[in-house]
Tab-separated table of C-alpha atoms and ligand atoms in Angstrom:
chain	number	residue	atom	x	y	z
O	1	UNK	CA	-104.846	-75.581	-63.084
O	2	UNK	CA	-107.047	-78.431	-64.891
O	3	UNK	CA	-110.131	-76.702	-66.192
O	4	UNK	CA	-113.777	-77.609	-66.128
O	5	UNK	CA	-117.114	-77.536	-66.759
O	6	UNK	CA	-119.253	-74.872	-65.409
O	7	UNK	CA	-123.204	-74.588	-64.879
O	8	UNK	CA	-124.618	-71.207	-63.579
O	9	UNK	CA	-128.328	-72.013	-62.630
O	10	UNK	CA	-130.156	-68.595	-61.921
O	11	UNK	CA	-127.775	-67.143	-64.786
O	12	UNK	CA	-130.226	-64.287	-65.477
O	13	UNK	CA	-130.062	-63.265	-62.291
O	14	UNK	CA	-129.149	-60.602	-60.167
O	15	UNK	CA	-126.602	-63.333	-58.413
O	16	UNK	CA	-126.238	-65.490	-61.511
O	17	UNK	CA	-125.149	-62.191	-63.692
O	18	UNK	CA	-122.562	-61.183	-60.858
O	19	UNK	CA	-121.420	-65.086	-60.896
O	20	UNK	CA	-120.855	-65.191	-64.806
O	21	UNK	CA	-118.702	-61.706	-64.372
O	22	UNK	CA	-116.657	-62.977	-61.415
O	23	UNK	CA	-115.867	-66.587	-63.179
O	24	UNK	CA	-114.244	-64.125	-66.165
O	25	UNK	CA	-112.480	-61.441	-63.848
O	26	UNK	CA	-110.555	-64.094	-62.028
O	27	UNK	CA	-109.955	-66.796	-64.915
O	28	UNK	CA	-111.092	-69.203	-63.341
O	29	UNK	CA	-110.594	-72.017	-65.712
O	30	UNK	CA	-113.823	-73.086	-67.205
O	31	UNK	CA	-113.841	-75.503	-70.077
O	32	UNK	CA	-117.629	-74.892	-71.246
O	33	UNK	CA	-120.193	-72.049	-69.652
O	34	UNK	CA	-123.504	-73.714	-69.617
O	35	UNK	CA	-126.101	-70.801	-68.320
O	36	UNK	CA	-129.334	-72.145	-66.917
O	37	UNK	CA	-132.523	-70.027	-65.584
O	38	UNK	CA	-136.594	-70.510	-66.485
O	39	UNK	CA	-138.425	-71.165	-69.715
O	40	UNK	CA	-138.916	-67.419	-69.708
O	41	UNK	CA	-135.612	-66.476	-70.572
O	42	UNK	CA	-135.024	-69.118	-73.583
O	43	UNK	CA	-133.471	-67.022	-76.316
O	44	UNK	CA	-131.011	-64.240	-73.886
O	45	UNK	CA	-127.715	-64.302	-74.784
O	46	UNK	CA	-124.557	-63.489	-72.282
O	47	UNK	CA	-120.738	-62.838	-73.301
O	48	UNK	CA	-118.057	-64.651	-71.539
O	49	UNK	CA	-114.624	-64.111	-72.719
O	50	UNK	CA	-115.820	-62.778	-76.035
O	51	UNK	CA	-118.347	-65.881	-76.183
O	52	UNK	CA	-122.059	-65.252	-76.860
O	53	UNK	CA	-123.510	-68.390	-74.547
O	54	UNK	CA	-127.089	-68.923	-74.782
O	55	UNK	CA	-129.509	-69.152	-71.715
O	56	UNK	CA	-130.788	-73.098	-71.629
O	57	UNK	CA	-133.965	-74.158	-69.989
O	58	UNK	CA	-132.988	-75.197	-66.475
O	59	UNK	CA	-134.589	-79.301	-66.805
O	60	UNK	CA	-132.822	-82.794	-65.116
O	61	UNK	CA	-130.713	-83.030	-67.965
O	62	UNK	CA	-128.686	-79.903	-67.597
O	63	UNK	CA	-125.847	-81.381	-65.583
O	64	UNK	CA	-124.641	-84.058	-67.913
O	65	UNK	CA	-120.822	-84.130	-67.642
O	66	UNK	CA	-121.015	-80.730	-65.677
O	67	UNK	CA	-118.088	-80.737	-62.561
O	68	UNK	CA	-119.363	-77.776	-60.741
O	69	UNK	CA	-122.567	-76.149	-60.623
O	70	UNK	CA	-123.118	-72.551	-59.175
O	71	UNK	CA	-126.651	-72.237	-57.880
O	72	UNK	CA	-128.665	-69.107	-57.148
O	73	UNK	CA	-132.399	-69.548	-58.322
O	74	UNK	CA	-133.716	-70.058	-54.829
O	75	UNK	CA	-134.328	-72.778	-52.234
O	76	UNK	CA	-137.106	-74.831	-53.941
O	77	UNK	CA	-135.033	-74.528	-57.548
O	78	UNK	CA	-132.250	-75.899	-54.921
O	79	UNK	CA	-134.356	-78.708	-53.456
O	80	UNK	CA	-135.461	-80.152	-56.654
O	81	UNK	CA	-132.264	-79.773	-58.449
O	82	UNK	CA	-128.980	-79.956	-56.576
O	83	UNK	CA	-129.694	-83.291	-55.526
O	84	UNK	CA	-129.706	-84.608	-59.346
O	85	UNK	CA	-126.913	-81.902	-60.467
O	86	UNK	CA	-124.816	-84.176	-57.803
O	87	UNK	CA	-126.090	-87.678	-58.744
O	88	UNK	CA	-124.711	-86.202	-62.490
O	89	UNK	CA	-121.716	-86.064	-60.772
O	90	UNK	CA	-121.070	-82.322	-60.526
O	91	UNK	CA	-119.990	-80.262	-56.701
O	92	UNK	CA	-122.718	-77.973	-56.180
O	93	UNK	CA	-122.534	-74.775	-54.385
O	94	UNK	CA	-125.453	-73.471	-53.814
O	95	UNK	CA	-126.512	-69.432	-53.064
O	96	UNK	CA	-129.944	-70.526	-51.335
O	97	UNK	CA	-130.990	-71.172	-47.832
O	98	UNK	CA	-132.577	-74.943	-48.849
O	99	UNK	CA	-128.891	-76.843	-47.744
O	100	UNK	CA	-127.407	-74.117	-44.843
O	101	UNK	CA	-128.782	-75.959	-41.502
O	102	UNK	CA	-127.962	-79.779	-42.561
O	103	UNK	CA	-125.699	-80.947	-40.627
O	104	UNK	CA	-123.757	-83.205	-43.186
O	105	UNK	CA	-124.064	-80.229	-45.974
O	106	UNK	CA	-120.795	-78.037	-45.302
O	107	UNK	CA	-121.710	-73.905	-45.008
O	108	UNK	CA	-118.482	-72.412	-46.152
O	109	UNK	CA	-117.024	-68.382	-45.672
O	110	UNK	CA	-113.379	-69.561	-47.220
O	111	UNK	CA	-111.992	-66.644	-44.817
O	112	UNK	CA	-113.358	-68.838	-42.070
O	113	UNK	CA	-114.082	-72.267	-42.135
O	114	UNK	CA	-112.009	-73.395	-45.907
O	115	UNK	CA	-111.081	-76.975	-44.327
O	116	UNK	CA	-114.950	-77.646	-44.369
O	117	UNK	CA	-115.164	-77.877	-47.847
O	118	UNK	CA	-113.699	-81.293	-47.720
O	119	UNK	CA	-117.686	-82.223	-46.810
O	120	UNK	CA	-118.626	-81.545	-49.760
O	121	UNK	CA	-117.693	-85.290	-50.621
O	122	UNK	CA	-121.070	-86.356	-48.314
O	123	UNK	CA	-123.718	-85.226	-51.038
O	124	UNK	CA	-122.318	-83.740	-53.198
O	125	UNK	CA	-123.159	-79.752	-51.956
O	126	UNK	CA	-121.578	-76.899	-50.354
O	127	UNK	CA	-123.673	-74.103	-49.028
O	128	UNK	CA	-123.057	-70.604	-49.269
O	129	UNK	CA	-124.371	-68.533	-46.559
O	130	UNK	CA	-126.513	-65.127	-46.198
O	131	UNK	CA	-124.762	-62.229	-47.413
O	132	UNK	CA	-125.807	-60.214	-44.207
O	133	UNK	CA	-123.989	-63.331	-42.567
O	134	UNK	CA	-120.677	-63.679	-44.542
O	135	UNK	CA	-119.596	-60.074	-44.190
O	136	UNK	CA	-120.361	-60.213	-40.413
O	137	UNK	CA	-118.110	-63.559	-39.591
O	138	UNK	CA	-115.727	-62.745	-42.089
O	139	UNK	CA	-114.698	-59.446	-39.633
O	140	UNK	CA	-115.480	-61.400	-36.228
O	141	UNK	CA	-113.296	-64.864	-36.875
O	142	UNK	CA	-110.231	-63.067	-36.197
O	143	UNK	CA	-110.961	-61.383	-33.012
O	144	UNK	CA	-112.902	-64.776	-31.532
O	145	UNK	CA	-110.016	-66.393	-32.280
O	146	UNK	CA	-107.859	-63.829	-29.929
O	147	UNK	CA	-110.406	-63.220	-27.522
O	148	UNK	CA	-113.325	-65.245	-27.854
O	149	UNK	CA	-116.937	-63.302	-28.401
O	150	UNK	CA	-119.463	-64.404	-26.378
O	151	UNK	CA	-122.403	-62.611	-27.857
O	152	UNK	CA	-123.339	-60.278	-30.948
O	153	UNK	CA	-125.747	-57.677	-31.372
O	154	UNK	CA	-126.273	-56.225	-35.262
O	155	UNK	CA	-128.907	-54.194	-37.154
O	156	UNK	CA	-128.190	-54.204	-40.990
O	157	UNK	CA	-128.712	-51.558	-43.037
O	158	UNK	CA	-129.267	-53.997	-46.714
O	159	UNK	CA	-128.759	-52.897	-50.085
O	160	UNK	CA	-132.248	-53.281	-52.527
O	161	UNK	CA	-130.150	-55.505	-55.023
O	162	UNK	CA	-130.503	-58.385	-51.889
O	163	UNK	CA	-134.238	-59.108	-53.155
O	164	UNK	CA	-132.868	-59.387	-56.943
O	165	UNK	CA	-133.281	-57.433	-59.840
O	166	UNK	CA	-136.572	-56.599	-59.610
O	167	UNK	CA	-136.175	-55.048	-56.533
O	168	UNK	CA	-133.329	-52.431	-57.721
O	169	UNK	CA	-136.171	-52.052	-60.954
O	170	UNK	CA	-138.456	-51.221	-57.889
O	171	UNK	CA	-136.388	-48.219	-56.574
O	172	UNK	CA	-135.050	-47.077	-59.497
O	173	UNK	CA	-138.614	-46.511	-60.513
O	174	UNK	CA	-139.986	-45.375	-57.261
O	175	UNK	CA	-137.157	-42.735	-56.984
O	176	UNK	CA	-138.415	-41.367	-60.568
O	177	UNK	CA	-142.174	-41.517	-59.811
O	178	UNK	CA	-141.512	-39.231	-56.805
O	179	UNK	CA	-139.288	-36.703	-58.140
O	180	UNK	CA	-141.817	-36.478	-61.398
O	181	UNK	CA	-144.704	-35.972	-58.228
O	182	UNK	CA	-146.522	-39.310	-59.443
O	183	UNK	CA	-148.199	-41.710	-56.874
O	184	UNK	CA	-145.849	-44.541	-55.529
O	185	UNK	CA	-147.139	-48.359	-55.987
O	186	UNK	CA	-144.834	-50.653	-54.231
O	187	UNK	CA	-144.756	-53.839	-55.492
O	188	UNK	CA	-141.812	-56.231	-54.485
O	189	UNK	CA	-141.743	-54.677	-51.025
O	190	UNK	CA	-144.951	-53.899	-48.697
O	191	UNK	CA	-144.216	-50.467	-48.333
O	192	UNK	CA	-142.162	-47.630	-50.695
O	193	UNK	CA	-138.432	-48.464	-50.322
O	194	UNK	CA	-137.449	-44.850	-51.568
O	195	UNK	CA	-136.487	-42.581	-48.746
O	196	UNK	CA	-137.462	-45.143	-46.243
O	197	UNK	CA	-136.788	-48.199	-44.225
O	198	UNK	CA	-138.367	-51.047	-43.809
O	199	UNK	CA	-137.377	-53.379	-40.950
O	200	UNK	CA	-138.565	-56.327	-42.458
O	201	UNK	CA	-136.277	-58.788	-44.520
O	202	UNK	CA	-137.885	-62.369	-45.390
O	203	UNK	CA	-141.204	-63.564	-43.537
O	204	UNK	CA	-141.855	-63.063	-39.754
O	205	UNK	CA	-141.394	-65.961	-37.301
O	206	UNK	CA	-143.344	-66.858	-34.176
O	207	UNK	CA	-140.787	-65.474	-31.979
O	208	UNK	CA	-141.058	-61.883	-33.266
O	209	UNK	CA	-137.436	-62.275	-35.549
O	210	UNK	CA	-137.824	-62.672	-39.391
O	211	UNK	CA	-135.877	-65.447	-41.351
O	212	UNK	CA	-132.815	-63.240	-42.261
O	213	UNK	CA	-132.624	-62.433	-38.539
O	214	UNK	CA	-132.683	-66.374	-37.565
O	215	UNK	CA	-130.209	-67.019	-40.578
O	216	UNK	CA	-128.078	-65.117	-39.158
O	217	UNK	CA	-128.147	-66.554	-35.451
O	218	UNK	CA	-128.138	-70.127	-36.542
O	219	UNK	CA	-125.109	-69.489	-39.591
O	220	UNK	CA	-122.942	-67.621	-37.258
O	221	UNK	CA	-122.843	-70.694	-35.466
O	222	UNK	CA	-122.271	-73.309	-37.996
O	223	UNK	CA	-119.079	-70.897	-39.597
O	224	UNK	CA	-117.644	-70.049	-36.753
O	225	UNK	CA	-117.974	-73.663	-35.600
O	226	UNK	CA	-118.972	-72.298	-31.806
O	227	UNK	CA	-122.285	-72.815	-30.924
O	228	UNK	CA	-122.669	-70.955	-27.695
O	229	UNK	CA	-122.077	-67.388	-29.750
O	230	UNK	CA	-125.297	-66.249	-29.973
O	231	UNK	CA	-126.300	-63.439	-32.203
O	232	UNK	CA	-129.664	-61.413	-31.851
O	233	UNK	CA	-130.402	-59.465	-35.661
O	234	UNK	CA	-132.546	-56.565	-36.751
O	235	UNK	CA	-132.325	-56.550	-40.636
O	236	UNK	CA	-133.293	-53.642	-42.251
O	237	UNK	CA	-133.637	-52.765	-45.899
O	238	UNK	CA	-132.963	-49.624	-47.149
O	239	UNK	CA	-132.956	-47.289	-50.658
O	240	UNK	CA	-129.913	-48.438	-51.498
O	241	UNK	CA	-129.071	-50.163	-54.359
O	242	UNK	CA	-125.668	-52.227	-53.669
O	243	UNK	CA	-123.547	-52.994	-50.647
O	244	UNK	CA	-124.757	-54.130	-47.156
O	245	UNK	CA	-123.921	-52.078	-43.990
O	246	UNK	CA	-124.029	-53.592	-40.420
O	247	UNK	CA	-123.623	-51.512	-36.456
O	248	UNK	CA	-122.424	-54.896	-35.020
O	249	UNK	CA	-122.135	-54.769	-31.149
O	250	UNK	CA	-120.281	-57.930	-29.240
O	251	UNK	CA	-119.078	-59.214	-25.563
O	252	UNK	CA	-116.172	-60.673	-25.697
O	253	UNK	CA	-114.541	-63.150	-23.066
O	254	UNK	CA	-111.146	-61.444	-22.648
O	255	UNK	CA	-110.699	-57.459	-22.997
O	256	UNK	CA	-109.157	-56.272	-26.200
O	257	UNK	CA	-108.700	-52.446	-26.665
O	258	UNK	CA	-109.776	-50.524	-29.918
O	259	UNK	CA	-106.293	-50.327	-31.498
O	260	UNK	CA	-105.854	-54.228	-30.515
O	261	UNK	CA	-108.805	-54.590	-32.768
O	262	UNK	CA	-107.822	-52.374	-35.443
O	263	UNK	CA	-104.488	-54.218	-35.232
O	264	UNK	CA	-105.781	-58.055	-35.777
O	265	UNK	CA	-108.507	-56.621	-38.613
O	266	UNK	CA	-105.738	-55.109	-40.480
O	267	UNK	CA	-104.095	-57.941	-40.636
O	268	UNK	CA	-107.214	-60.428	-41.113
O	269	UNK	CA	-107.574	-62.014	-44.836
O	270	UNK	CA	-110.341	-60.688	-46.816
O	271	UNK	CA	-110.512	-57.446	-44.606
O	272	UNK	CA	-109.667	-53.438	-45.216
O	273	UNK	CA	-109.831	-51.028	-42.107
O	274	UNK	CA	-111.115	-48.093	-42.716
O	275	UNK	CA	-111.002	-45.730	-39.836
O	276	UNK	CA	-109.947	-42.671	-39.540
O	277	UNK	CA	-113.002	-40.517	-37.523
O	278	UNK	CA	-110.283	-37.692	-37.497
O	279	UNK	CA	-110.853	-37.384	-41.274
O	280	UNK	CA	-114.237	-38.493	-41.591
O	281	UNK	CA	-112.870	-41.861	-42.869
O	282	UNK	CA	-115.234	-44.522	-42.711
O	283	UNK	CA	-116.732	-47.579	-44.835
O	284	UNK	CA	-119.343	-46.803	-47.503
O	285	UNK	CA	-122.162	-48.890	-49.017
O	286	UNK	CA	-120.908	-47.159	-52.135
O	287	UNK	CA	-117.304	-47.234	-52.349
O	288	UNK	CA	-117.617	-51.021	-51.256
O	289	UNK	CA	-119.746	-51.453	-54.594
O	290	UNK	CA	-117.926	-53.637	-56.810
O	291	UNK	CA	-115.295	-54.594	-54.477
O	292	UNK	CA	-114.116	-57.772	-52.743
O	293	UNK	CA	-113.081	-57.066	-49.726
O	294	UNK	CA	-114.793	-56.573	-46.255
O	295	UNK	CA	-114.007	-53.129	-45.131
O	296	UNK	CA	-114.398	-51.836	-41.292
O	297	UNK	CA	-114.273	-49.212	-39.350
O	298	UNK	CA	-115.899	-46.631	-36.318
O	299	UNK	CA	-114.161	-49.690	-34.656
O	300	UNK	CA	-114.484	-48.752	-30.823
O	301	UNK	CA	-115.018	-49.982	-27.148
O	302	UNK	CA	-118.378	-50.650	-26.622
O	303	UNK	CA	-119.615	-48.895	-23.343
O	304	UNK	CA	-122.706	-51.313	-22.513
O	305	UNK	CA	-120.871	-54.557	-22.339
O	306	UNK	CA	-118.186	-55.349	-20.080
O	307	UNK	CA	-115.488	-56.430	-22.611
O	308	UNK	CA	-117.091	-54.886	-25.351
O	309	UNK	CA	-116.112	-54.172	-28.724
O	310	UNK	CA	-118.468	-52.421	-31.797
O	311	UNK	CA	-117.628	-51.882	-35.330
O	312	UNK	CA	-119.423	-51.037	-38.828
O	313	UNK	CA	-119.080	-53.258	-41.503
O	314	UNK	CA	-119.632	-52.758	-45.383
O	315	UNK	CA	-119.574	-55.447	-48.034
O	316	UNK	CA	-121.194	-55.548	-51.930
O	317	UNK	CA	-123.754	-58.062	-50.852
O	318	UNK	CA	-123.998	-59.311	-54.460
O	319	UNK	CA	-119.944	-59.998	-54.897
O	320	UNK	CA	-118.725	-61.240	-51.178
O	321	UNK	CA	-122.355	-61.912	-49.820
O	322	UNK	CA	-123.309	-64.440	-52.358
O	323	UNK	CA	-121.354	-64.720	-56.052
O	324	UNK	CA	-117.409	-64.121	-55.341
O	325	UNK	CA	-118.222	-66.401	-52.183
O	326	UNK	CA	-119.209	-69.056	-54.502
O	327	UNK	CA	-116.486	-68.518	-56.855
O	328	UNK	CA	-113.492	-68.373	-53.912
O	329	UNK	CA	-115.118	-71.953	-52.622
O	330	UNK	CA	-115.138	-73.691	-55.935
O	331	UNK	CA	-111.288	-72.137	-56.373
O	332	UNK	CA	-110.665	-74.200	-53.446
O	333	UNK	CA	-112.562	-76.813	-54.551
O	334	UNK	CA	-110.687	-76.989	-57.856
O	335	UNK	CA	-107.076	-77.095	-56.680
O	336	UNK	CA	-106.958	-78.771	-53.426
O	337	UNK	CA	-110.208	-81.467	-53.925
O	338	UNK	CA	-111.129	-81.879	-57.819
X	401	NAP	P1	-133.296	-62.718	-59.272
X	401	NAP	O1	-132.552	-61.538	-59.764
X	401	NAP	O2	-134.771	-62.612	-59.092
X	401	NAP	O3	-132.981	-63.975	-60.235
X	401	NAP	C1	-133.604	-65.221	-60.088
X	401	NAP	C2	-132.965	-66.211	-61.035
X	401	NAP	O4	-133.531	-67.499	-60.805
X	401	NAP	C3	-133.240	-65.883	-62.500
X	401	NAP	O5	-132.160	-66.292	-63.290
X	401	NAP	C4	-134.459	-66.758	-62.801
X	401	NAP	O6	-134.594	-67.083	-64.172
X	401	NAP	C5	-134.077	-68.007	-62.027
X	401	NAP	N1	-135.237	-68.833	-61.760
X	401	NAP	C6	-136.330	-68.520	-61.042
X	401	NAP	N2	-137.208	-69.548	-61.048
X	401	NAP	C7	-136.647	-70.535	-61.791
X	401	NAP	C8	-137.046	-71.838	-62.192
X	401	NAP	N3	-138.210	-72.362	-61.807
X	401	NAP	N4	-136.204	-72.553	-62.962
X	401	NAP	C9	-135.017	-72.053	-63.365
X	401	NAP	N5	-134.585	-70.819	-63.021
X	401	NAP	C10	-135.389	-70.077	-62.258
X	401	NAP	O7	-132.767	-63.206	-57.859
X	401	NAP	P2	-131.264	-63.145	-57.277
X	401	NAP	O8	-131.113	-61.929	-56.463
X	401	NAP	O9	-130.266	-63.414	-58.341
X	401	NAP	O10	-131.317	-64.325	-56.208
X	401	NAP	C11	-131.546	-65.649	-56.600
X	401	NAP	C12	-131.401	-66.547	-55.390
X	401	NAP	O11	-130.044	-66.502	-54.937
X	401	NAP	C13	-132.245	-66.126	-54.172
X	401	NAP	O12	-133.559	-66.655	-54.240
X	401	NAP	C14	-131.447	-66.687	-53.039
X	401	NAP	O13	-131.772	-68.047	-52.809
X	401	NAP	C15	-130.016	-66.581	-53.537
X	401	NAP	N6	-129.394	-65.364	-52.992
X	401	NAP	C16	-128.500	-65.542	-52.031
X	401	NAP	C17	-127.907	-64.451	-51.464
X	401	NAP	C18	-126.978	-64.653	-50.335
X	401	NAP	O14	-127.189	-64.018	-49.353
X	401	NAP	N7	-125.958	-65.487	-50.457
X	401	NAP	C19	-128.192	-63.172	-51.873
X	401	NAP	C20	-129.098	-63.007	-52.881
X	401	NAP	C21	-129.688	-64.124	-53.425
X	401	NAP	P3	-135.598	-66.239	-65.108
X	401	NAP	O15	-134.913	-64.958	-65.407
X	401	NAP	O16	-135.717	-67.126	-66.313
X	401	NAP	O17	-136.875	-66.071	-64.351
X	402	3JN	O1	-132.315	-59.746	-48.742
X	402	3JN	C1	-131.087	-59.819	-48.803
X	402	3JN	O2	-130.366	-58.828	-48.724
X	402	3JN	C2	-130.443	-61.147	-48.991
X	402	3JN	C3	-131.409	-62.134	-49.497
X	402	3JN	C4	-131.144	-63.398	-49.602
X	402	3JN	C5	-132.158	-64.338	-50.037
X	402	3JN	C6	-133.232	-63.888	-50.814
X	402	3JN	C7	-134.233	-64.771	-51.196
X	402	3JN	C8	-134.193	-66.072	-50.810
X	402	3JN	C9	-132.095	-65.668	-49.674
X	402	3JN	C10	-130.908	-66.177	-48.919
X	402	3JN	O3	-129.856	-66.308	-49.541
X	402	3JN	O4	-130.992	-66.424	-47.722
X	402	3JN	C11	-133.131	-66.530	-50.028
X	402	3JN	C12	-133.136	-67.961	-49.619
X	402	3JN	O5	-132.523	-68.753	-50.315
X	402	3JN	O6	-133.763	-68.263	-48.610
C-alpha cells in the first residue's frame, strides 16, 4: 500500500493519543507523523515506531503537503481548520460534531455505510460520528437489514474518558479524595462523578433532550441511511473510566426471535456475542477496554413492543467510538480512493 502523510490535530488528546497508538498497532502506512494540538503543549514529545515526534502549534500552515488529517480538537478547532487542511489538499476526517448533519459531508461507521466515503471528494471531509452512536448502529445494521427496525429506545451508561482527559483526572481524583474522607469539588462535571450518575451529557435543548441525545436521533439516521427510524436517548455518564454501555430497546417491522438475533450478530462484521445468562456471561465496560470490537449480549424479546427485540451493547468509546473509527475510514480511504 502507497504510504502517506499523516496530521493528528488534537494529538495530546485523550482521542488524539488513542489515534497516534492505533495508526502504529495496525501499520498503517504513514510516511511522516506531524502531531498538532495548542500553543500550550509546544515542547511534548510522543513515540511512534521508535520516533520521538514533537507536538507543533496547530496554525494554517500545518497541512502543507499533508494527504490525510485526523481531527479531534473539537467542533470550532474543526470549523476554522478542516476547511483549509482540505484547500491544502489533504482528506479530513474529523472526530467532532461541526461536519455530522451536512448533507454533502459523508458521516461514515465503515461497518455500515463504507460506500459513503466516496463523498468525501465534495469538500474534502468525512465525519466520524458520536461514540454513543457508532457502537449502537454498528449492532442494529444487521438486523434492519433482515427485519427492518422501526424505532429505538437506549439509555447509555458512558465511560468518564468521553469528556477527555481531564475528566478521567476528575475521577481518578475524586475517588481518592473520598476514600482519604476529604471534601469533593467537582470541576469538569456539575456534580461528583464518583459513585454516581449524572444524566446529563452535553448542554440541554428546548425540547427537554441534551445534544448527545439529539446526536444520536439525527446520526442514526444519516448511517443507517433510513430516515423514518427514530431513536429517543437518555445518556448517562457514569464513574467509569473507559468503555460505553447501552440497554437499547427496538420495534421492529417483521418478528425475529432471540436466537435469530443472536444468529445474524454473530455473524455481523465488527461484532462479538456475548451471551450466555446461564453462566453469567455478559459484555463488560471493562473487558471491552482496549478492544475493537462491538460486543453484545442479554440479547432478548422485548415484552413492550410488538416485534420487539432488546440487547446491551459495550464498546471502548475512545478506540471504536471515535479513534479506530477514524483510522478504519482513512484505511478505506487509502486503498480504494487515494
Ligand atoms: P481532550 O483530551 O480534552 O483533548 C483536546 C485536544 O484538543 C488536545 O490535544 C488539545 O491540545 C487540543 N486543542 C484544544 N484546543 C485547541 C486549539 N485551540 N488549537 C489546537 N488544539 C487544541 O479531548 P478529547 O477527549 O481528546 O476530545 C477532543 C474532541 O474529539 C472532542 O471535543 C470531540 O469533538 C471529539 N470527540 C469525539 C468523540 C466521538 O464520539 N467520536 C469522542 C470524544 C471526543 P492541548 O493539549 O494543547 O490543549
Ligand atoms: O461524552 C461522550 O462520551 C462523548 C463525547 C463526545 C464529544 C465531546 C465533546 C464535544 C463530542 C462529540 O464527538 O460529539 C463533542 C463535539 O464535537 O460536539
Amino acid at each position: 500500500m502507497k504510504s502517506v502523510n499523516v496530521a493528528v490535530v488534537g494529538a495530546t488528546g485523550a482521542v488524539g493519543n488513542e489515534m497516534r497508538k492505533t495508526l502504529e498497532q495496525r501499520n498503517f502506512p504513514v510516511k511522516n507523523l506531524r502531531l498538532l494540538a495548542s500553543k500550550r503543549s509546544v515542547g511534548k514529545k510522543f513515540t511512534f515506531h521508535g520516533e520521538e515526534i514533537p507536538v507543533e502549534e496547530l496554525t494554517e500552515d500545518s497541512f502543507q503537503d499533508i494527504q490525510i488529517a485526523l481531527f479531534s480538537a473539537g467542533a470550532s478547532v474543526s470549523k476554522q481548520y478542516a476547511p483549509l487542511a482540505a484547500a491544502a489538499g489533504a482528506v479530513v476526517i474529523d472526530n467532532s460534531s461541526a461536519f455530522r448533519q451536512e448533507p454533502d459531508i459523508p458521516l461514515v461507521v465503515p461497518e455500515v455505510n463504507p460506500h459513503a466515503i466516496a463523498q468525501y471528494k465534495n469538500r474534502g471531509i468525512i465525519a466520524n460520528p458520536n461514540c454513543s452512536t457508532i457502537q449502537m448502529v454498528v449492532a442494529l445494521k444487521p438486523i434492519h437489514d433482515v427485519a427492518r427496525i422501526k424505532r429505538v429506545i437506549v439509555a447509555t451508561y458512558q465511560a468518564v474518558s468521553g469528556t477527555g482527559q481531564k475528566a478521567i483526572d476528575e475521577l481518578e481524583t475524586q475517588v481518592r479524595q473520598l476514600f482519604n474522607l476529604k471534601p469533593v469539588t467537582p470541576n469538569v462535571y456539575p456534580y461528583q462523578i464518583a459513585f454516581n450518575c449524572l444524566p446529563h451529557i452535553d448542554v440541554f435543548f428546548e425540547n427537554g433532550y441534551t445534544k448527545e441525545e439529539m446526536k444520536m436521533y439525527y446520526e442514526t439516521k444519516k448511517i443507517m441511511e433510513d430516515d423514518s427510524i427514530t431513536v429517543s436517548a437518555t445518556c448517562v455518564r457514569v464513574p467509569v473510566f473507559y468503555g460505553h454501555s447501552e440497554a437499547v430497546h427496538m420495534e421492529l417491522e417483521k418478528k425475529l426471535t432471540a436466537s435469530e438475533v443472536r444468529e445474524i450478530l454473530s455473524k455481523a462484521p465488527g461484532v462479538i456475542v456475548v451471551d450466555d445468562p446461564s453462566h453469567n456471561l455478559y459484555p463488560l465496560a471493562i473487558e471491552a477496554a482496549g478492544k475493537d470490537e462491538v460486543f453484545v449480549g442479554r440479547i432478548r424479546e422485548d415484552l413492550a413492543f410488538e416485534n420487539g427485540i432488546a440487547f446491551w451493547v459495550v464498546a471502548d468509546n475512545i478506540r471504536k467510538g471515535a479513534a479506530l473509527n477514524a483510522v478504519q475510514i482513512a484505511e478505506i480511504l487509502l486503498d480504494k480512493y487515494l
